[in-house]
Each structure stands twice: as C-alpha cells, then as structure tokens.
Amino acid sequence: LIGGVVLHQGKIAEIRTGEGKTLVATLPTYLNALSGKGVHVVTVNDYLAKRDAVWMGQIYDFLGLTVGIIQNQRVSFVYDASFLGTKIEDSDIDKERDAKGSFKVEDEFLRPASRQETYRCDITYGTNNEFGFDYLRDNMVQELGEMVMRPGEEMTYAIVDEVDSILIDEARTPLIISAPAEKAADQYYQFAKLVRNLRENEDYNVDEKMRAATLTEEGIAKFEKWLNIENIYAEGGMSTIHHIEQALKAEVLFKRDKEYVVDGNEIIIIDEFTGRKMPGRRYSEGLHQAIEAKEGVQIQRESQTLATITFQNLFRMYGKLAGMTGTAVTEAEEFGSIYNLEVVVIPTNRPDKRIDRSDRIYLNERGKYKAIVERVKEC
C-alpha cells in the first residue's frame, strides 16, 4: 500500500527484489485508469509486458477495466477472459489460471487486436521502445485517423518498471525512424580493410567509457599515404573522415556476437540491455554499413533520419510519471535534477537479512576476474 501511494503521487518507489513490484503497480494503475485517459505501464522487454499484463489482467478485468499489450513488430493484444465461457469468479478456473500463470504466459487469455484498439484500452502494457516508436510514427502520419495513440490527448500517466535502467542507463539512447538515402558507398569495404592495419595507442586511441575511437596524427598520416592525398580534411572532405571514423569504430568497439550477430547475409543488432536480437533495427550514420563491410556481407543502402527522440525527452512529456526498481537511491540526484522525481524507499515486509556491500571497481577486466577466482577459492 505504501508503494502504491508513492507511485500514485508521481514518485519513484525503491522496492526490494521479491517484494512484489508487479502487484504494487496495480494500485495506482487502476486508480489513474479510472479517469478514462489511459495509463501506460512500461517494462524492459516484450516478455515482461505480456507476463505482467496476463497476471495483473485478472485484477483489472474483475474491476471492469480493459487491458492492452503492445509488442515488437507491431503485434498487439487485448486481455480477454471471455473464452472461458464462464464468470472469472469460478474458483476452479481461477485456481488453474493462477497455477499456470505463475510459470507460463497464457496466450489464450489474449486476443489479437489493432494497435489503435490497444491504446484505447484503459491500461496499456509495453516496452519503452514500442511506446517511443509509436509516438514517432504518430508524428509522421498524414491524417489524425492513422494515429495509434489517442489523438489530441496528452500522455497522462506512466509507471516505469526498472526505472533506473530506462530513465538513467538508456536515457540518452535515441529512437530513430529512417528511410533509405540515395546510394550506398563502396568506400566502406576499402576503409574496413585499411583500419585493420592500424595499431592501438599509436594510430588511434580508444575511450571505452565514452564508446569512442579517435585517430591520432600518425593514424591520419597513414590514411593520407594509403589514399594518396596530401590533406585528408581539405581533399577528402568531412564525409571521408566520417567514413574512416565509422570504420574504425566498427573494427575496435563493435564485437561480433556481443553487440551484433551475423545471420545469413545480415547484421542483426543485439540489445545491450536484454541480450535479445533486434531484427529490422539498424545503427545510424553509416555505422551499420561499416559493420557490414567489416564482416564482408552485402552493404544495405544508407538511411536518413526522418524522426528521432531520446527516452529522456519521451518520458518527460507525460503529465505524471512514476517508477519502481530495486535500486534507485544511488541515482536519486539524477532523478531529481533531470525528471523532478523524488525517490522513496519502501520498507520491506519483514526485516531484511541480506547484506548489500558497496561495488568493487577494478582497473581492468583481468583484475576483476582474478578477484572473482580468489573469492571462489576462499569460499
């Protein structure tokens, strides 16, 4: 109840893992959905959006509210218990649902629906990515009737699960809708081969934290020699430098089977937060083409940005915003200054026996693994 009150007030509730965040969210979700303006419950992946909606849909359905779920690839569902052919209170059926629901997402409780119908529901579950892309697409439509979100209405209330992951870690991640540009450059293959001959700390420097790789003067001199031009900035122009930098980035910062996988003749991005494949998504500004050249697959046409927004700007548009996570106090300052959100620690149901020690930071990966091995030996 304390957690529910805090979320209703538009604050962040730090609720310890296992204390029932999913269930707590039903309290403010139901209350705010009574306004009829729609509540968005934001999860970190499609599976959780579906699972939470099916679990909690029983409550909303019983209380007379409709629930929609938006998924990747523009798939949408509406929670619908009518297939049971009996009232939800039938205790045997309800028991069976609860038993199954604890380990399995029951698709039979879901009816495929249009995106528009899903957003017209009192409550809509989905991921931050899907809400963001739907918002961008709605801003590109020719007529109001084509909008999937509620036209002319502001986004009133959102509850963000794992709020530190979405509003802090991913805050600056841009969502981009693009269209093919005129031509694909054959320079990509050439530069992909050339950057392999560069040496780290001599020809280029890597900043792991900022995810950046920059050429040194020696590196630039090598490229001028290889391309047989005197001044790469004057003769090659900014596009040449840009292509070289993207080729370097693709070579040293983007690792196969970590940031992306090669599937057939395609480069498919791996979501760094969930580890899932994201077919159809592409890196922008020629980076995807640079990776295609590096892996020797067919280069797709370059694209130009039509619409873009960051998660930070997207979620600041909601009239009221709330969030929940197991770890928020450490980022309380950022939540306050960026989103004007206060963090409230919810006490545990019983006294907590677990000891949470502070993070240990190592100079490099080797040191970290060495320490882990030592600790394992000790235990």
mmCIF file of C-alpha atoms in Angstrom:
data_model
loop_
_atom_site.group_PDB
_atom_site.id
_atom_site.type_symbol
_atom_site.label_atom_id
_atom_site.label_comp_id
_atom_site.label_asym_id
_atom_site.label_seq_id
_atom_site.Cartn_x
_atom_site.Cartn_y
_atom_site.Cartn_z
ATOM 1 C CA LEU A 1 0.000 0.000 0.000
ATOM 2 C CA ILE A 2 2.861 2.389 0.808
ATOM 3 C CA GLY A 3 4.398 1.577 -2.587
ATOM 4 C CA GLY A 4 1.059 2.206 -4.296
ATOM 5 C CA VAL A 5 0.651 5.597 -2.622
ATOM 6 C CA VAL A 6 4.166 6.669 -3.635
ATOM 7 C CA LEU A 7 3.584 5.646 -7.286
ATOM 8 C CA HIS A 8 0.246 7.466 -7.344
ATOM 9 C CA GLN A 9 1.989 10.624 -6.123
ATOM 10 C CA GLY A 10 4.272 10.504 -9.174
ATOM 11 C CA LYS A 11 7.433 9.426 -7.363
ATOM 12 C CA ILE A 12 9.905 6.560 -7.617
ATOM 13 C CA ALA A 13 9.392 3.658 -5.244
ATOM 14 C CA GLU A 14 12.500 1.666 -4.351
ATOM 15 C CA ILE A 15 11.012 -1.745 -3.670
ATOM 16 C CA ARG A 16 13.377 -4.596 -2.862
ATOM 17 C CA THR A 17 13.533 -7.552 -5.247
ATOM 18 C CA GLY A 18 10.882 -10.140 -4.401
ATOM 19 C CA GLU A 19 8.652 -7.680 -2.533
ATOM 20 C CA GLY A 20 6.114 -7.628 -5.388
ATOM 21 C CA LYS A 21 6.620 -4.573 -7.644
ATOM 22 C CA THR A 22 4.335 -6.030 -10.332
ATOM 23 C CA LEU A 23 1.426 -6.335 -7.915
ATOM 24 C CA VAL A 24 2.082 -2.965 -6.235
ATOM 25 C CA ALA A 25 1.728 -1.258 -9.644
ATOM 26 C CA THR A 26 -1.906 -2.418 -9.936
ATOM 27 C CA LEU A 27 -2.975 0.036 -7.205
ATOM 28 C CA PRO A 28 -2.013 3.346 -8.891
ATOM 29 C CA THR A 29 -2.624 1.884 -12.367
ATOM 30 C CA TYR A 30 -6.259 1.107 -11.527
ATOM 31 C CA LEU A 31 -6.841 4.385 -9.715
ATOM 32 C CA ASN A 32 -5.406 6.551 -12.517
ATOM 33 C CA ALA A 33 -7.097 4.499 -15.256
ATOM 34 C CA LEU A 34 -10.492 5.499 -13.813
ATOM 35 C CA SER A 35 -10.010 8.913 -15.456
ATOM 36 C CA GLY A 36 -10.513 7.178 -18.828
ATOM 37 C CA LYS A 37 -7.425 8.838 -20.302
ATOM 38 C CA GLY A 38 -5.260 5.714 -20.386
ATOM 39 C CA VAL A 39 -2.314 4.563 -18.276
ATOM 40 C CA HIS A 40 0.938 3.215 -19.741
ATOM 41 C CA VAL A 41 2.860 0.558 -17.803
ATOM 42 C CA VAL A 42 6.401 0.398 -19.189
ATOM 43 C CA THR A 43 8.543 -2.749 -18.907
ATOM 44 C CA VAL A 44 12.051 -3.553 -20.137
ATOM 45 C CA ASN A 45 11.157 -6.351 -22.561
ATOM 46 C CA ASP A 46 8.250 -7.871 -24.508
ATOM 47 C CA TYR A 47 8.075 -10.976 -22.334
ATOM 48 C CA LEU A 48 7.556 -8.937 -19.146
ATOM 49 C CA ALA A 49 4.933 -6.731 -20.805
ATOM 50 C CA LYS A 50 2.964 -9.844 -21.764
ATOM 51 C CA ARG A 51 3.530 -11.681 -18.481
ATOM 52 C CA ASP A 52 2.597 -8.748 -16.257
ATOM 53 C CA ALA A 53 -0.492 -7.943 -18.310
ATOM 54 C CA VAL A 54 -1.736 -11.544 -18.196
ATOM 55 C CA TRP A 55 -1.058 -11.871 -14.453
ATOM 56 C CA MET A 56 -2.491 -8.500 -13.481
ATOM 57 C CA GLY A 57 -5.173 -8.532 -16.188
ATOM 58 C CA GLN A 58 -7.241 -10.756 -13.896
ATOM 59 C CA ILE A 59 -7.495 -7.910 -11.382
ATOM 60 C CA TYR A 60 -8.311 -5.200 -13.932
ATOM 61 C CA ASP A 61 -10.806 -7.431 -15.759
ATOM 62 C CA PHE A 62 -12.561 -8.227 -12.475
ATOM 63 C CA LEU A 63 -12.752 -4.475 -11.745
ATOM 64 C CA GLY A 64 -14.204 -3.711 -15.195
ATOM 65 C CA LEU A 65 -11.157 -2.178 -16.916
ATOM 66 C CA THR A 66 -9.675 -3.137 -20.285
ATOM 67 C CA VAL A 67 -6.011 -4.076 -20.775
ATOM 68 C CA GLY A 68 -3.930 -3.859 -23.956
ATOM 69 C CA ILE A 69 -0.419 -5.111 -24.725
ATOM 70 C CA ILE A 70 1.922 -3.775 -27.403
ATOM 71 C CA GLN A 71 4.773 -5.956 -28.686
ATOM 72 C CA ASN A 72 7.660 -5.793 -31.146
ATOM 73 C CA GLN A 73 6.984 -5.980 -34.938
ATOM 74 C CA ARG A 74 3.711 -4.059 -34.335
ATOM 75 C CA VAL A 75 1.967 -7.068 -32.771
ATOM 76 C CA SER A 76 -0.745 -6.151 -30.231
ATOM 77 C CA PHE A 77 -3.173 -7.946 -27.943
ATOM 78 C CA VAL A 78 -6.116 -7.199 -25.687
ATOM 79 C CA TYR A 79 -6.629 -9.178 -22.471
ATOM 80 C CA ASP A 80 -9.854 -11.137 -22.892
ATOM 81 C CA ALA A 81 -11.096 -13.789 -20.468
ATOM 82 C CA SER A 82 -14.367 -14.388 -22.344
ATOM 83 C CA PHE A 83 -13.078 -17.615 -23.924
ATOM 84 C CA LEU A 84 -13.616 -19.323 -20.576
ATOM 85 C CA GLY A 85 -17.355 -19.256 -21.195
ATOM 86 C CA THR A 86 -17.960 -18.646 -17.513
ATOM 87 C CA LYS A 87 -17.515 -15.936 -14.935
ATOM 88 C CA ILE A 88 -13.994 -15.241 -13.721
ATOM 89 C CA GLU A 89 -15.023 -15.883 -10.106
ATOM 90 C CA ASP A 90 -15.427 -19.620 -10.802
ATOM 91 C CA SER A 91 -12.885 -20.771 -8.219
ATOM 92 C CA ASP A 92 -11.610 -23.890 -10.062
ATOM 93 C CA ILE A 93 -10.880 -21.964 -13.243
ATOM 94 C CA ASP A 94 -9.323 -19.119 -11.280
ATOM 95 C CA LYS A 95 -7.104 -21.591 -9.394
ATOM 96 C CA GLU A 96 -5.964 -23.150 -12.672
ATOM 97 C CA ARG A 97 -5.186 -19.713 -14.127
ATOM 98 C CA ASP A 98 -3.133 -18.758 -11.073
ATOM 99 C CA ALA A 99 -1.243 -22.050 -11.083
ATOM 100 C CA LYS A 100 -0.395 -21.738 -14.781
ATOM 101 C CA GLY A 101 0.196 -18.014 -14.538
ATOM 102 C CA SER A 102 2.980 -18.499 -12.006
ATOM 103 C CA PHE A 103 5.232 -20.143 -14.600
ATOM 104 C CA LYS A 104 3.646 -19.682 -18.017
ATOM 105 C CA VAL A 105 2.304 -16.779 -20.046
ATOM 106 C CA GLU A 106 -1.095 -17.901 -21.267
ATOM 107 C CA ASP A 107 -1.673 -16.630 -24.797
ATOM 108 C CA GLU A 108 -5.220 -17.982 -24.650
ATOM 109 C CA PHE A 109 -6.115 -15.068 -22.368
ATOM 110 C CA LEU A 110 -5.085 -12.704 -25.173
ATOM 111 C CA ARG A 111 -6.973 -11.679 -28.289
ATOM 112 C CA PRO A 112 -5.003 -10.177 -31.213
ATOM 113 C CA ALA A 113 -6.020 -6.542 -31.689
ATOM 114 C CA SER A 114 -5.070 -3.478 -33.706
ATOM 115 C CA ARG A 115 -2.553 -1.020 -32.278
ATOM 116 C CA GLN A 116 -5.315 1.603 -32.069
ATOM 117 C CA GLU A 117 -7.612 -0.654 -30.032
ATOM 118 C CA THR A 118 -4.731 -1.463 -27.683
ATOM 119 C CA TYR A 119 -4.110 2.226 -26.956
ATOM 120 C CA ARG A 120 -7.856 2.823 -26.447
ATOM 121 C CA CYS A 121 -7.767 0.348 -23.531
ATOM 122 C CA ASP A 122 -7.812 1.784 -20.014
ATOM 123 C CA ILE A 123 -4.361 0.293 -19.354
ATOM 124 C CA THR A 124 -1.633 -0.451 -21.906
ATOM 125 C CA TYR A 125 1.444 -2.579 -21.171
ATOM 126 C CA GLY A 126 4.528 -2.361 -23.389
ATOM 127 C CA THR A 127 8.254 -1.666 -23.611
ATOM 128 C CA ASN A 128 9.878 1.755 -23.651
ATOM 129 C CA ASN A 129 10.995 1.063 -27.256
ATOM 130 C CA GLU A 130 7.487 0.334 -28.532
ATOM 131 C CA PHE A 131 5.878 3.359 -26.825
ATOM 132 C CA GLY A 132 8.666 5.507 -28.280
ATOM 133 C CA PHE A 133 8.404 4.231 -31.848
ATOM 134 C CA ASP A 134 4.598 4.505 -31.814
ATOM 135 C CA TYR A 135 4.960 8.108 -30.667
ATOM 136 C CA LEU A 136 7.390 8.859 -33.531
ATOM 137 C CA ARG A 137 5.215 7.124 -36.146
ATOM 138 C CA ASP A 138 2.184 9.077 -34.916
ATOM 139 C CA ASN A 139 4.093 12.299 -35.580
ATOM 140 C CA MET A 140 4.640 11.279 -39.208
ATOM 141 C CA VAL A 141 1.053 10.362 -40.186
ATOM 142 C CA GLN A 142 -0.844 12.292 -42.867
ATOM 143 C CA GLU A 143 -4.228 12.142 -41.112
ATOM 144 C CA LEU A 144 -5.377 12.028 -37.475
ATOM 145 C CA GLY A 145 -7.263 8.782 -38.132
ATOM 146 C CA GLU A 146 -3.975 6.999 -38.779
ATOM 147 C CA MET A 147 -2.596 7.756 -35.304
ATOM 148 C CA VAL A 148 -2.432 4.743 -32.992
ATOM 149 C CA MET A 149 -2.117 6.645 -29.699
ATOM 150 C CA ARG A 150 -5.080 8.750 -28.614
ATOM 151 C CA PRO A 151 -5.088 11.769 -30.960
ATOM 152 C CA GLY A 152 -5.305 15.167 -29.320
ATOM 153 C CA GLU A 153 -4.792 13.789 -25.811
ATOM 154 C CA GLU A 154 -1.619 14.228 -23.809
ATOM 155 C CA MET A 155 0.150 11.184 -22.418
ATOM 156 C CA THR A 156 -1.250 11.356 -18.910
ATOM 157 C CA TYR A 157 0.421 8.786 -16.672
ATOM 158 C CA ALA A 158 3.188 6.201 -16.958
ATOM 159 C CA ILE A 159 4.642 3.757 -14.459
ATOM 160 C CA VAL A 160 8.139 2.685 -15.496
ATOM 161 C CA ASP A 161 9.392 -0.671 -14.229
ATOM 162 C CA GLU A 162 13.188 -0.949 -13.720
ATOM 163 C CA VAL A 163 13.137 2.843 -13.844
ATOM 164 C CA ASP A 164 16.885 3.268 -13.317
ATOM 165 C CA SER A 165 17.626 1.138 -16.384
ATOM 166 C CA ILE A 166 15.219 3.052 -18.658
ATOM 167 C CA LEU A 167 15.488 6.632 -17.358
ATOM 168 C CA ILE A 168 19.185 6.687 -16.424
ATOM 169 C CA ASP A 169 21.167 3.956 -18.261
ATOM 170 C CA GLU A 170 19.223 4.230 -21.516
ATOM 171 C CA ALA A 171 18.157 7.870 -21.114
ATOM 172 C CA ARG A 172 20.248 9.254 -23.989
ATOM 173 C CA THR A 173 19.579 6.327 -26.346
ATOM 174 C CA PRO A 174 17.910 7.799 -29.423
ATOM 175 C CA LEU A 175 14.994 6.054 -31.091
ATOM 176 C CA ILE A 176 15.304 6.682 -34.819
ATOM 177 C CA ILE A 177 12.954 6.137 -37.749
ATOM 178 C CA SER A 178 14.824 6.345 -41.018
ATOM 179 C CA ALA A 179 14.333 5.948 -44.762
ATOM 180 C CA PRO A 180 16.819 4.823 -47.439
ATOM 181 C CA ALA A 181 19.090 7.569 -48.752
ATOM 182 C CA GLU A 182 20.289 7.810 -52.313
ATOM 183 C CA LYS A 183 23.253 5.451 -52.605
ATOM 184 C CA ALA A 184 25.467 3.051 -50.673
ATOM 185 C CA ALA A 185 29.150 3.941 -50.730
ATOM 186 C CA ASP A 186 31.732 1.384 -51.881
ATOM 187 C CA GLN A 187 34.270 3.222 -49.700
ATOM 188 C CA TYR A 188 33.054 1.146 -46.753
ATOM 189 C CA TYR A 189 34.820 -2.032 -47.962
ATOM 190 C CA GLN A 190 38.012 -0.115 -48.696
ATOM 191 C CA PHE A 191 38.131 1.566 -45.271
ATOM 192 C CA ALA A 192 37.186 -1.670 -43.438
ATOM 193 C CA LYS A 193 40.351 -3.292 -44.877
ATOM 194 C CA LEU A 194 42.575 -0.297 -44.148
ATOM 195 C CA VAL A 195 41.631 0.164 -40.480
ATOM 196 C CA ARG A 196 42.818 -3.400 -39.745
ATOM 197 C CA ASN A 197 46.380 -2.196 -40.333
ATOM 198 C CA LEU A 198 46.180 0.444 -37.569
ATOM 199 C CA ARG A 199 47.695 -0.068 -34.120
ATOM 200 C CA GLU A 200 46.020 0.926 -30.847
ATOM 201 C CA ASN A 201 47.697 3.732 -28.826
ATOM 202 C CA GLU A 202 49.829 4.510 -31.859
ATOM 203 C CA ASP A 203 47.417 5.188 -34.724
ATOM 204 C CA TYR A 204 44.230 5.529 -32.676
ATOM 205 C CA ASN A 205 43.010 5.809 -29.082
ATOM 206 C CA VAL A 206 40.010 4.077 -27.555
ATOM 207 C CA ASP A 207 37.805 5.505 -24.825
ATOM 208 C CA GLU A 208 35.793 2.502 -23.568
ATOM 209 C CA LYS A 209 33.599 4.573 -21.273
ATOM 210 C CA MET A 210 32.518 7.031 -23.959
ATOM 211 C CA ARG A 211 32.403 4.260 -26.610
ATOM 212 C CA ALA A 212 34.660 6.333 -28.861
ATOM 213 C CA ALA A 213 37.696 5.616 -31.035
ATOM 214 C CA THR A 214 39.706 8.511 -32.484
ATOM 215 C CA LEU A 215 42.588 8.634 -34.934
ATOM 216 C CA THR A 216 45.898 10.108 -33.813
ATOM 217 C CA GLU A 217 48.041 12.254 -36.092
ATOM 218 C CA GLU A 218 50.027 9.133 -37.018
ATOM 219 C CA GLY A 219 46.802 7.360 -37.981
ATOM 220 C CA ILE A 220 45.666 10.283 -40.127
ATOM 221 C CA ALA A 221 49.100 10.408 -41.811
ATOM 222 C CA LYS A 222 48.818 6.696 -42.655
ATOM 223 C CA PHE A 223 45.425 7.183 -44.250
ATOM 224 C CA GLU A 224 46.691 10.138 -46.290
ATOM 225 C CA LYS A 225 49.503 7.925 -47.556
ATOM 226 C CA TRP A 226 47.197 4.980 -48.348
ATOM 227 C CA LEU A 227 44.649 7.194 -50.116
ATOM 228 C CA ASN A 228 47.407 9.157 -51.810
ATOM 229 C CA ILE A 229 46.126 12.567 -50.722
ATOM 230 C CA GLU A 230 48.027 15.376 -49.061
ATOM 231 C CA ASN A 231 45.432 16.664 -46.608
ATOM 232 C CA ILE A 232 42.551 14.360 -45.795
ATOM 233 C CA TYR A 233 40.461 17.202 -44.333
ATOM 234 C CA ALA A 234 40.875 19.513 -47.321
ATOM 235 C CA GLU A 235 40.746 16.992 -50.170
ATOM 236 C CA GLY A 236 38.706 14.160 -48.734
ATOM 237 C CA GLY A 237 36.152 16.367 -47.034
ATOM 238 C CA MET A 238 34.133 15.604 -43.925
ATOM 239 C CA SER A 239 32.373 12.582 -45.451
ATOM 240 C CA THR A 240 35.709 10.747 -45.932
ATOM 241 C CA ILE A 241 36.768 11.423 -42.335
ATOM 242 C CA HIS A 242 33.317 10.347 -41.160
ATOM 243 C CA HIS A 243 33.546 7.045 -43.098
ATOM 244 C CA ILE A 244 37.029 6.352 -41.720
ATOM 245 C CA GLU A 245 35.926 7.038 -38.145
ATOM 246 C CA GLN A 246 32.887 4.775 -38.516
ATOM 247 C CA ALA A 247 35.087 2.004 -39.982
ATOM 248 C CA LEU A 248 37.452 2.360 -37.011
ATOM 249 C CA LYS A 249 34.564 2.293 -34.551
ATOM 250 C CA ALA A 250 33.117 -0.823 -36.214
ATOM 251 C CA GLU A 251 36.512 -2.542 -36.074
ATOM 252 C CA VAL A 252 37.552 -1.812 -32.480
ATOM 253 C CA LEU A 253 34.387 -1.102 -30.476
ATOM 254 C CA PHE A 254 31.760 -3.390 -32.002
ATOM 255 C CA LYS A 255 32.453 -7.066 -31.375
ATOM 256 C CA ARG A 256 30.756 -9.889 -33.230
ATOM 257 C CA ASP A 257 28.400 -11.992 -31.042
ATOM 258 C CA LYS A 258 28.380 -9.240 -28.420
ATOM 259 C CA GLU A 259 26.973 -6.063 -29.976
ATOM 260 C CA TYR A 260 25.687 -7.841 -33.095
ATOM 261 C CA VAL A 261 25.411 -11.245 -34.772
ATOM 262 C CA VAL A 262 25.835 -12.230 -38.411
ATOM 263 C CA ASP A 263 22.698 -14.029 -39.518
ATOM 264 C CA GLY A 264 22.894 -15.201 -43.120
ATOM 265 C CA ASN A 265 23.783 -12.111 -45.105
ATOM 266 C CA GLU A 266 22.618 -9.693 -42.437
ATOM 267 C CA ILE A 267 23.982 -7.889 -39.398
ATOM 268 C CA ILE A 268 21.443 -8.062 -36.556
ATOM 269 C CA ILE A 269 21.868 -5.829 -33.500
ATOM 270 C CA ILE A 270 21.827 -7.376 -30.019
ATOM 271 C CA ASP A 271 20.033 -5.252 -27.422
ATOM 272 C CA GLU A 272 22.730 -4.469 -24.845
ATOM 273 C CA PHE A 273 20.202 -4.357 -22.014
ATOM 274 C CA THR A 274 18.243 -7.557 -22.703
ATOM 275 C CA GLY A 275 20.623 -9.637 -24.861
ATOM 276 C CA ARG A 276 17.867 -10.211 -27.419
ATOM 277 C CA LYS A 277 18.138 -9.900 -31.200
ATOM 278 C CA MET A 278 16.514 -6.814 -32.722
ATOM 279 C CA PRO A 279 15.749 -7.671 -36.366
ATOM 280 C CA GLY A 280 14.930 -4.662 -38.529
ATOM 281 C CA ARG A 281 16.853 -2.193 -36.333
ATOM 282 C CA ARG A 282 19.961 -0.562 -37.788
ATOM 283 C CA TYR A 283 22.716 1.650 -36.417
ATOM 284 C CA SER A 284 22.579 5.152 -37.850
ATOM 285 C CA GLU A 285 25.080 7.458 -39.579
ATOM 286 C CA GLY A 286 26.771 4.753 -41.628
ATOM 287 C CA LEU A 287 27.872 2.639 -38.666
ATOM 288 C CA HIS A 288 25.733 -0.328 -39.712
ATOM 289 C CA GLN A 289 27.242 -0.198 -43.217
ATOM 290 C CA ALA A 290 30.736 -0.083 -41.690
ATOM 291 C CA ILE A 291 29.987 -3.255 -39.707
ATOM 292 C CA GLU A 292 28.569 -4.906 -42.845
ATOM 293 C CA ALA A 293 31.812 -4.083 -44.661
ATOM 294 C CA LYS A 294 33.899 -5.393 -41.747
ATOM 295 C CA GLU A 295 32.054 -8.736 -41.814
ATOM 296 C CA GLY A 296 32.075 -8.914 -45.608
ATOM 297 C CA VAL A 297 28.299 -9.120 -46.006
ATOM 298 C CA GLN A 298 26.255 -7.173 -48.537
ATOM 299 C CA ILE A 299 26.025 -3.482 -47.669
ATOM 300 C CA GLN A 300 22.460 -2.226 -47.445
ATOM 301 C CA ARG A 301 21.583 1.274 -48.541
ATOM 302 C CA GLU A 302 22.389 4.088 -46.175
ATOM 303 C CA SER A 303 19.497 5.724 -44.417
ATOM 304 C CA GLN A 304 18.494 9.219 -43.458
ATOM 305 C CA THR A 305 16.731 10.115 -40.220
ATOM 306 C CA LEU A 306 13.052 11.053 -40.508
ATOM 307 C CA ALA A 307 12.147 11.196 -36.812
ATOM 308 C CA THR A 308 14.072 10.757 -33.579
ATOM 309 C CA ILE A 309 13.613 11.152 -29.821
ATOM 310 C CA THR A 310 15.536 10.045 -26.722
ATOM 311 C CA PHE A 311 13.894 8.173 -23.846
ATOM 312 C CA GLN A 312 14.703 11.131 -21.620
ATOM 313 C CA ASN A 313 12.650 13.511 -23.756
ATOM 314 C CA LEU A 314 9.888 10.964 -24.355
ATOM 315 C CA PHE A 315 9.169 10.304 -20.689
ATOM 316 C CA ARG A 316 9.369 13.953 -19.712
ATOM 317 C CA MET A 317 6.277 14.509 -21.860
ATOM 318 C CA TYR A 318 3.980 12.525 -19.547
ATOM 319 C CA GLY A 319 1.708 14.599 -17.328
ATOM 320 C CA LYS A 320 2.604 12.358 -14.395
ATOM 321 C CA LEU A 321 5.495 9.923 -14.235
ATOM 322 C CA ALA A 322 6.275 7.256 -11.635
ATOM 323 C CA GLY A 323 8.738 4.417 -11.450
ATOM 324 C CA MET A 324 9.825 1.426 -9.450
ATOM 325 C CA THR A 325 13.048 -0.543 -9.087
ATOM 326 C CA GLY A 326 15.141 -2.384 -6.525
ATOM 327 C CA THR A 327 17.930 0.199 -6.820
ATOM 328 C CA ALA A 328 17.087 3.902 -7.089
ATOM 329 C CA VAL A 329 18.595 5.704 -4.086
ATOM 330 C CA THR A 330 22.084 5.684 -5.644
ATOM 331 C CA GLU A 331 20.709 7.737 -8.560
ATOM 332 C CA ALA A 332 18.320 9.893 -6.555
ATOM 333 C CA GLU A 333 20.203 13.062 -7.512
ATOM 334 C CA GLU A 334 19.864 12.426 -11.274
ATOM 335 C CA PHE A 335 16.174 11.541 -10.933
ATOM 336 C CA GLY A 336 15.615 14.800 -9.060
ATOM 337 C CA SER A 337 17.538 17.100 -11.405
ATOM 338 C CA ILE A 338 16.526 15.560 -14.770
ATOM 339 C CA TYR A 339 12.945 14.390 -14.172
ATOM 340 C CA ASN A 340 11.982 16.190 -10.961
ATOM 341 C CA LEU A 341 11.239 12.771 -9.451
ATOM 342 C CA GLU A 342 11.634 12.031 -5.766
ATOM 343 C CA VAL A 343 12.874 8.598 -4.624
ATOM 344 C CA VAL A 344 11.134 6.932 -1.674
ATOM 345 C CA VAL A 345 12.477 3.733 -0.084
ATOM 346 C CA ILE A 346 9.629 1.333 0.709
ATOM 347 C CA PRO A 347 10.246 -0.723 3.862
ATOM 348 C CA THR A 348 10.353 -4.497 3.397
ATOM 349 C CA ASN A 349 7.507 -6.724 4.540
ATOM 350 C CA ARG A 350 9.832 -8.324 7.133
ATOM 351 C CA PRO A 351 13.281 -7.197 8.361
ATOM 352 C CA ASP A 352 15.869 -7.706 5.614
ATOM 353 C CA LYS A 353 18.698 -10.135 6.451
ATOM 354 C CA ARG A 354 20.691 -9.641 3.270
ATOM 355 C CA ILE A 355 23.828 -7.531 3.471
ATOM 356 C CA ASP A 356 24.366 -5.334 0.404
ATOM 357 C CA ARG A 357 28.005 -4.363 0.133
ATOM 358 C CA SER A 358 29.178 -1.466 -1.998
ATOM 359 C CA ASP A 359 30.502 -2.062 -5.536
ATOM 360 C CA ARG A 360 34.106 -3.040 -6.093
ATOM 361 C CA ILE A 361 35.727 -1.376 -9.073
ATOM 362 C CA TYR A 362 38.796 -2.829 -10.790
ATOM 363 C CA LEU A 363 41.284 -1.198 -13.117
ATOM 364 C CA ASN A 364 40.636 -3.735 -15.878
ATOM 365 C CA GLU A 365 38.703 -6.890 -16.730
ATOM 366 C CA ARG A 366 41.651 -9.180 -15.881
ATOM 367 C CA GLY A 367 41.840 -7.788 -12.362
ATOM 368 C CA LYS A 368 38.126 -8.303 -11.871
ATOM 369 C CA TYR A 369 38.213 -11.967 -12.954
ATOM 370 C CA LYS A 370 41.311 -12.619 -10.849
ATOM 371 C CA ALA A 371 39.490 -11.261 -7.787
ATOM 372 C CA ILE A 372 36.457 -13.446 -8.536
ATOM 373 C CA VAL A 373 38.686 -16.541 -8.752
ATOM 374 C CA GLU A 374 40.337 -15.646 -5.425
ATOM 375 C CA ARG A 375 36.923 -15.206 -3.808
ATOM 376 C CA VAL A 376 35.695 -18.549 -5.157
ATOM 377 C CA LYS A 377 38.817 -20.269 -3.781
ATOM 378 C CA GLU A 378 38.210 -18.599 -0.419
ATOM 379 C CA CYS A 379 34.587 -19.759 -0.286
#
